[in-house]
Amino acid sequence: MAAALIDGRAAAEALRQRLAITADFFRASTGRAAGLATVLVGEDPASGVYVRSKGKATREAGMQSFSHQLPVDTREADLLALVEQLNRDEQVDGILVQLPLPDQIDAARVIDAIDPAKDVDGFHVVNAGRLAVGADALVPCTPLGCLHLLKEQLGDLSGAEAVVIGRSNIVGKPMAMLLLGESATVTIAHSRTRDLPAICRRADILVAAVGRPEMVRGDWIKPGATVIDVGINRVAADEDGKTRLVGDVAFDEAREVAGAITPVPGGVGPMTIAMLLRNTLVAAHRRAGLKVPEDL
Ligand code: NDP
C-alpha cells in the first residue's frame, strides 16, 4: 500500500491561522503588533523571492514587516550597524538576515551580532547552545517544521529510532537535538558514514537533509517508516526541457515502502515560513514578558 502523504501546505495553513489569532491577542495585550525585520543584501533572485514571501506571510498573519534591502557591495561594518539598530528597535521582535551573504561579509560575525532574543532563525550560538541543553531557545525554522509534521503524524516520538542524514547547523544538528528532546533514539549520518543504507533501514523516522537529488532509495527505507524529505534540488526535466524540484528521497520508490512521506514540493518547505512567524511571536511574547501560548 502506498504511503500516506504528509501535507505540509495544509499543516502550514492551519498553523498560520492559529498564529494569526495569537498575533491578534498579542496586539490587544501590548498595544503593538509583533514585528519581523528582514535584511537582504544584494539581488540574488532566489533570496529576493524568499524574503518577499516572508514579508507577505508576516503581514498576512497580522504582524509588522520591516524590510531592508542593501546593495550587493555593502560593507560588513554597515550591515553590522544595521543589525545593532534593529537590536535596539523596540518595534522589532525578530531579525532575519537572508543568507547567503556576499563574499566581503562574514556571515558568522553578522549572526553573532544579532540579539539572541531576536534571532528568529535560531542560528546564534546562544540559541544553538540553549537547544542543546534543553533550555528555551529560538530553534531553526526548518527542523522545527519537520518536528511539527512528525508529531502531527505520529504523536509521541519517544523511543522511536530516528536517523537524520545531514549535520548542518541549519537543519541536521538542530533536527537531531529536537528528536532527542522528544526522547527518540537518534543517529546522525553524514558524508563519512559507513553503509548509510543499512543505517537508514533501522529508522522508524528518517529525515533526509543532504542536498543530493533522490539519493535515498526505496530499499533504504524500513517498511512503515515515516520519511521527512528536507531536500530541495532543482534538476533538469526529462522531456519538456523545464527544470523541476526533487527531494533527497526517490519519492516514487520510497512511497511504496514508507508508512508516510512528505512530498517535494509541498512537504517541509511551506512549514519553514510558518515556523518563522511562530518564532517571531515566541520572541515577541518573551520580550514583552508574556507567557508563550502552549499551542505555539
Ligand atoms: P548542507 O550542504 O549544509 O549539509 C548537507 C549535509 O549532508 C552535510 O552534513 C553532509 O555531510 C551531508 N551529506 C552530503 N553528501 C552526503 C552523502 N553522500 N551521504 C550522506 N550525507 C551526505 O545542507 P543543508 O543542511 O543546508 O540543506 C540540506 C538540504 O535541505 C538541501 O537540499 C537544502 O536545499 C534543503 N533545505 C530545505 C529547506 C526547506 O525549507 N525545506 C531549508 C534548508 C535547507 P558532511 O557534513 O560530512 O559534509
Coordinates of C-alpha atoms and ligand atoms in Angstrom, one line a residue:
M1 CA 0.0 0.0 0.0
A2 CA 1.4 3.4 -0.9
A3 CA 2.5 5.6 2.0
A4 CA 0.3 8.4 3.4
L5 CA 1.2 11.8 2.1
I6 CA 2.2 14.3 4.8
D7 CA 0.6 17.5 3.5
G8 CA 2.9 20.4 4.6
R9 CA 0.8 23.0 2.8
A10 CA -2.3 22.1 4.9
A11 CA -0.3 21.9 8.1
A12 CA 1.3 25.2 7.5
E13 CA -2.0 26.9 6.6
A14 CA -3.6 25.5 9.8
L15 CA -0.7 26.8 11.9
R16 CA -0.8 30.2 10.2
Q17 CA -4.4 30.6 11.1
R18 CA -3.6 29.8 14.8
L19 CA -0.7 32.2 14.6
A20 CA -2.9 35.0 13.3
I21 CA -5.2 34.6 16.3
T22 CA -2.2 34.7 18.7
A23 CA -0.8 37.7 16.9
D24 CA -4.2 39.5 17.4
F25 CA -4.1 38.7 21.2
F26 CA -0.5 40.0 21.3
R27 CA -1.5 43.2 19.7
A28 CA -4.5 43.6 22.0
S29 CA -2.4 43.0 25.1
T30 CA 0.6 45.1 24.3
G31 CA -0.9 47.8 22.0
R32 CA 1.5 47.0 19.2
A33 CA 1.9 44.3 16.6
A34 CA 4.8 41.8 16.8
G35 CA 7.4 42.8 14.2
L36 CA 9.8 41.0 12.0
A37 CA 12.7 42.7 10.2
T38 CA 14.2 41.1 7.1
V39 CA 17.6 42.1 5.7
L40 CA 18.5 41.3 2.1
V41 CA 22.0 42.2 0.8
G42 CA 22.3 42.1 -3.0
E43 CA 19.9 41.0 -5.7
D44 CA 20.1 37.2 -5.7
P45 CA 16.7 36.3 -7.3
A46 CA 16.0 33.2 -5.2
S47 CA 16.8 35.2 -1.9
G48 CA 14.6 38.0 -3.1
V49 CA 11.7 35.6 -3.6
Y50 CA 12.2 34.1 -0.1
V51 CA 12.5 37.5 1.6
R52 CA 9.4 38.9 -0.2
S53 CA 7.3 35.8 0.7
K54 CA 8.4 36.0 4.3
G55 CA 7.3 39.7 4.4
K56 CA 4.0 38.9 2.9
A57 CA 3.3 36.0 5.2
T58 CA 4.2 38.2 8.2
R59 CA 1.7 40.9 7.2
E60 CA -1.0 38.3 6.4
A61 CA -0.6 36.9 10.0
G62 CA -1.3 40.4 11.4
M63 CA 2.3 41.3 12.2
Q64 CA 4.6 44.1 11.1
S65 CA 7.2 43.5 8.5
F66 CA 10.2 45.8 8.2
S67 CA 12.2 45.1 5.1
H68 CA 15.7 46.3 4.5
Q69 CA 17.3 45.9 1.1
L70 CA 21.0 46.8 0.9
P71 CA 23.3 46.9 -2.2
V72 CA 25.5 43.9 -3.1
D73 CA 28.7 45.9 -2.3
T74 CA 27.5 46.7 1.3
R75 CA 30.4 46.8 3.8
E76 CA 30.3 44.4 6.7
A77 CA 30.5 47.3 9.1
D78 CA 27.4 48.9 7.6
L79 CA 25.5 45.6 7.9
L80 CA 26.6 45.2 11.5
A81 CA 25.4 48.8 12.2
L82 CA 22.0 48.0 10.8
V83 CA 21.8 44.8 12.9
E84 CA 22.7 46.9 16.0
Q85 CA 20.0 49.4 15.1
L86 CA 17.4 46.6 14.8
N87 CA 18.6 45.1 18.1
R88 CA 17.7 48.4 19.8
D89 CA 14.4 48.9 17.9
E90 CA 11.5 48.2 20.3
Q91 CA 9.2 47.5 17.4
V92 CA 11.3 44.7 16.1
D93 CA 10.9 41.3 17.8
G94 CA 12.7 39.2 15.1
I95 CA 15.7 39.8 12.9
L96 CA 16.3 37.7 9.8
V97 CA 19.4 38.3 7.7
Q98 CA 18.9 36.3 4.5
L99 CA 21.8 34.0 3.7
P100 CA 24.0 33.6 1.7
L101 CA 25.7 37.0 2.1
P102 CA 28.2 38.4 -0.4
D103 CA 31.9 37.4 -0.1
Q104 CA 33.1 40.6 1.6
I105 CA 30.8 39.9 4.6
D106 CA 31.5 37.2 7.3
A107 CA 28.1 35.6 7.9
A108 CA 29.2 34.2 11.3
R109 CA 30.1 37.6 12.5
V110 CA 26.7 39.0 11.4
I111 CA 24.8 36.2 13.1
D112 CA 26.8 36.7 16.3
A113 CA 25.8 40.4 16.3
I114 CA 22.0 39.6 16.4
D115 CA 20.5 39.8 19.8
P116 CA 19.8 36.1 20.7
A117 CA 16.3 37.2 21.9
K118 CA 15.5 38.4 18.4
D119 CA 17.3 35.6 16.5
V120 CA 14.2 34.1 14.9
D121 CA 16.3 31.9 12.5
G122 CA 17.8 30.3 15.6
F123 CA 21.4 30.4 14.2
H124 CA 23.1 32.3 17.1
V125 CA 25.4 30.1 19.2
V126 CA 23.4 31.1 22.3
N127 CA 20.3 29.6 20.8
A128 CA 22.1 26.5 19.5
G129 CA 23.5 26.0 23.0
R130 CA 20.2 26.5 24.7
L131 CA 18.6 23.9 22.4
A132 CA 21.5 21.5 23.1
V133 CA 21.0 21.8 26.9
G134 CA 17.2 21.6 26.6
A135 CA 16.5 25.3 27.7
D136 CA 14.0 27.6 26.0
A137 CA 15.6 28.5 22.6
L138 CA 14.7 30.0 19.3
V139 CA 15.1 26.9 17.1
P140 CA 15.9 27.0 13.4
C141 CA 12.6 27.0 11.4
T142 CA 13.1 24.1 9.0
P143 CA 13.8 21.4 11.6
L144 CA 11.1 22.9 13.8
G145 CA 8.7 22.5 10.9
C146 CA 9.8 18.8 10.4
L147 CA 9.2 18.1 14.1
H148 CA 5.7 19.7 13.9
L149 CA 4.9 17.4 10.9
L150 CA 6.3 14.3 12.7
K151 CA 4.3 15.0 15.9
E152 CA 1.1 15.5 13.9
Q153 CA 1.7 12.3 12.1
L154 CA 3.0 10.1 14.9
G155 CA 2.0 11.7 18.2
D156 CA 4.5 10.5 20.8
L157 CA 8.0 10.0 19.3
S158 CA 9.5 8.6 22.5
G159 CA 11.7 5.5 21.9
A160 CA 11.5 5.7 18.1
E161 CA 14.6 5.0 16.1
A162 CA 15.3 8.2 14.3
V163 CA 18.0 8.7 11.6
V164 CA 18.9 12.2 10.4
I165 CA 21.0 12.4 7.3
G166 CA 23.0 15.7 7.3
R167 CA 24.7 17.5 10.1
S168 CA 24.5 21.2 9.1
N169 CA 23.9 23.8 11.8
I170 CA 20.8 24.9 10.0
V171 CA 19.0 21.6 9.6
G172 CA 20.7 18.3 10.6
K173 CA 22.1 19.1 14.0
P174 CA 19.1 21.0 15.4
M175 CA 16.8 18.3 14.0
A176 CA 18.7 15.7 15.9
M177 CA 18.5 17.8 19.1
L178 CA 14.8 18.2 18.7
L179 CA 14.3 14.5 18.2
L180 CA 16.4 13.8 21.2
G181 CA 14.3 16.2 23.2
E182 CA 11.3 14.1 22.2
S183 CA 13.2 11.0 23.6
A184 CA 13.8 9.4 20.2
T185 CA 16.9 7.3 19.8
V186 CA 18.9 9.5 17.3
T187 CA 21.6 8.7 14.8
I188 CA 23.2 11.5 12.8
A189 CA 24.6 10.3 9.4
H190 CA 26.8 12.4 7.1
S191 CA 29.1 12.1 4.1
R192 CA 31.6 9.9 6.1
T193 CA 29.0 7.5 7.4
R194 CA 29.7 3.9 6.5
D195 CA 26.9 1.8 5.0
L196 CA 24.3 4.5 5.0
P197 CA 21.6 2.3 3.5
A198 CA 21.9 -0.2 6.5
I199 CA 21.7 2.7 9.0
C200 CA 18.6 4.1 7.3
R201 CA 16.9 0.7 7.3
R202 CA 16.8 0.9 11.1
A203 CA 14.9 4.1 11.1
D204 CA 11.2 4.4 12.2
I205 CA 11.8 8.1 11.4
L206 CA 14.1 9.1 8.6
V207 CA 14.9 12.7 8.0
A208 CA 16.9 13.4 4.8
A209 CA 18.7 16.8 4.7
V210 CA 21.5 16.3 2.3
G211 CA 21.1 18.3 -0.9
R212 CA 21.6 15.3 -3.2
P213 CA 18.7 14.6 -5.6
E214 CA 16.9 11.3 -4.9
M215 CA 19.9 9.9 -3.0
V216 CA 17.8 7.8 -0.6
R217 CA 16.4 4.8 -2.4
G218 CA 13.2 2.8 -1.7
D219 CA 15.2 -0.2 -0.4
W220 CA 16.9 2.0 2.2
I221 CA 13.6 2.5 4.0
K222 CA 12.1 0.4 6.7
P223 CA 8.6 -0.7 5.8
G224 CA 6.1 1.6 7.5
A225 CA 8.7 4.3 8.4
T226 CA 7.9 8.0 8.4
V227 CA 10.1 9.8 5.9
I228 CA 10.7 13.6 6.1
D229 CA 12.4 14.9 2.9
V230 CA 14.0 18.3 3.6
G231 CA 16.0 18.4 0.3
I232 CA 15.2 20.9 -2.4
N233 CA 17.1 20.1 -5.5
R234 CA 16.5 21.6 -8.9
V235 CA 17.1 19.1 -11.7
A236 CA 16.8 19.1 -15.5
A237 CA 13.5 17.8 -16.6
D238 CA 13.3 14.8 -19.0
E239 CA 11.1 15.9 -21.9
D240 CA 9.7 19.4 -21.7
G241 CA 13.1 21.0 -21.0
K242 CA 11.9 22.7 -17.9
T243 CA 13.6 22.2 -14.5
R244 CA 11.8 20.6 -11.7
L245 CA 12.2 20.3 -7.9
V246 CA 13.0 16.9 -6.3
G247 CA 13.9 16.0 -2.8
D248 CA 16.8 13.9 -1.3
V249 CA 14.5 10.9 -1.4
A250 CA 13.5 8.9 -4.5
F251 CA 9.8 9.6 -3.9
D252 CA 8.1 7.0 -6.1
E253 CA 10.2 4.2 -4.7
A254 CA 10.0 5.4 -1.1
R255 CA 6.3 5.8 -1.3
E256 CA 5.9 2.0 -1.9
V257 CA 7.7 1.2 1.3
A258 CA 7.2 4.0 3.8
G259 CA 4.2 4.5 6.1
A260 CA 4.1 8.2 5.5
I261 CA 6.2 10.6 3.5
T262 CA 6.5 14.3 2.7
P263 CA 6.3 15.3 -1.0
V264 CA 8.7 17.8 -2.6
P265 CA 7.4 20.4 -3.1
G266 CA 4.5 20.8 -0.6
G267 CA 6.1 19.0 2.4
V268 CA 8.7 20.6 4.6
G269 CA 9.1 23.8 2.5
P270 CA 5.8 25.5 3.4
M271 CA 6.4 24.8 7.1
T272 CA 9.6 26.8 7.2
I273 CA 7.9 30.2 6.8
A274 CA 5.1 29.3 9.2
M275 CA 7.7 28.5 11.8
L276 CA 9.5 31.8 11.2
L277 CA 6.2 33.5 12.0
R278 CA 5.9 31.3 15.1
N279 CA 9.4 32.1 16.2
T280 CA 8.7 35.8 15.8
L281 CA 5.6 35.5 18.0
V282 CA 7.5 33.5 20.6
A283 CA 10.3 36.2 20.6
A284 CA 7.6 38.9 20.9
H285 CA 5.9 37.2 23.9
R286 CA 9.2 36.7 25.7
R287 CA 10.4 40.2 25.1
A288 CA 7.1 41.6 26.4
G289 CA 7.3 39.4 29.5
L290 CA 4.1 37.5 28.4
K291 CA 3.7 33.7 28.7
V292 CA 4.2 32.0 25.4
P293 CA 0.9 30.2 24.5
E294 CA 1.3 26.5 24.7
D295 CA -0.1 25.6 21.3
L296 CA 2.6 27.7 19.5
Ligands
NDP1 P1 24.5 21.3 3.8 O1 25.1 21.2 2.5 O2 24.9 22.4 4.8 O3 24.6 19.9 4.6 C1 24.4 18.7 3.9 C2 24.7 17.6 4.8 O4 24.6 16.4 4.0 C3 26.2 17.6 5.3 O5 26.2 17.3 6.7 C4 26.9 16.5 4.5 O6 27.8 15.8 5.2 C5 25.7 15.5 4.2 N1 26.0 14.8 3.0 C6 26.5 15.2 1.8 N2 26.6 14.2 1.0 C7 26.3 13.1 1.6 C8 26.3 11.7 1.3 N3 26.6 11.3 0.1 N4 25.8 10.8 2.2 C9 25.5 11.2 3.5 N5 25.5 12.5 3.8 C10 25.9 13.4 2.9 O7 22.9 21.4 3.5 P2 21.7 22.0 4.4 O8 21.6 21.2 5.7 O9 21.7 23.4 4.5 O10 20.4 21.6 3.5 C11 20.2 20.2 3.1 C12 19.1 20.2 2.1 O11 17.9 20.7 2.6 C13 19.4 21.0 0.8 O12 18.7 20.3 -0.3 C14 18.6 22.3 1.0 O13 18.2 22.9 -0.2 C15 17.4 21.8 1.8 N6 16.8 22.8 2.7 C16 15.5 22.9 2.6 C17 14.9 23.9 3.4 C18 13.4 23.9 3.4 O14 12.8 24.9 3.8 N7 12.7 22.9 3.0 C19 15.6 24.8 4.3 C20 17.0 24.5 4.4 C21 17.6 23.5 3.6 P3 29.2 16.4 5.7 O15 28.9 17.3 6.9 O16 30.1 15.2 6.1 O17 29.8 17.2 4.6

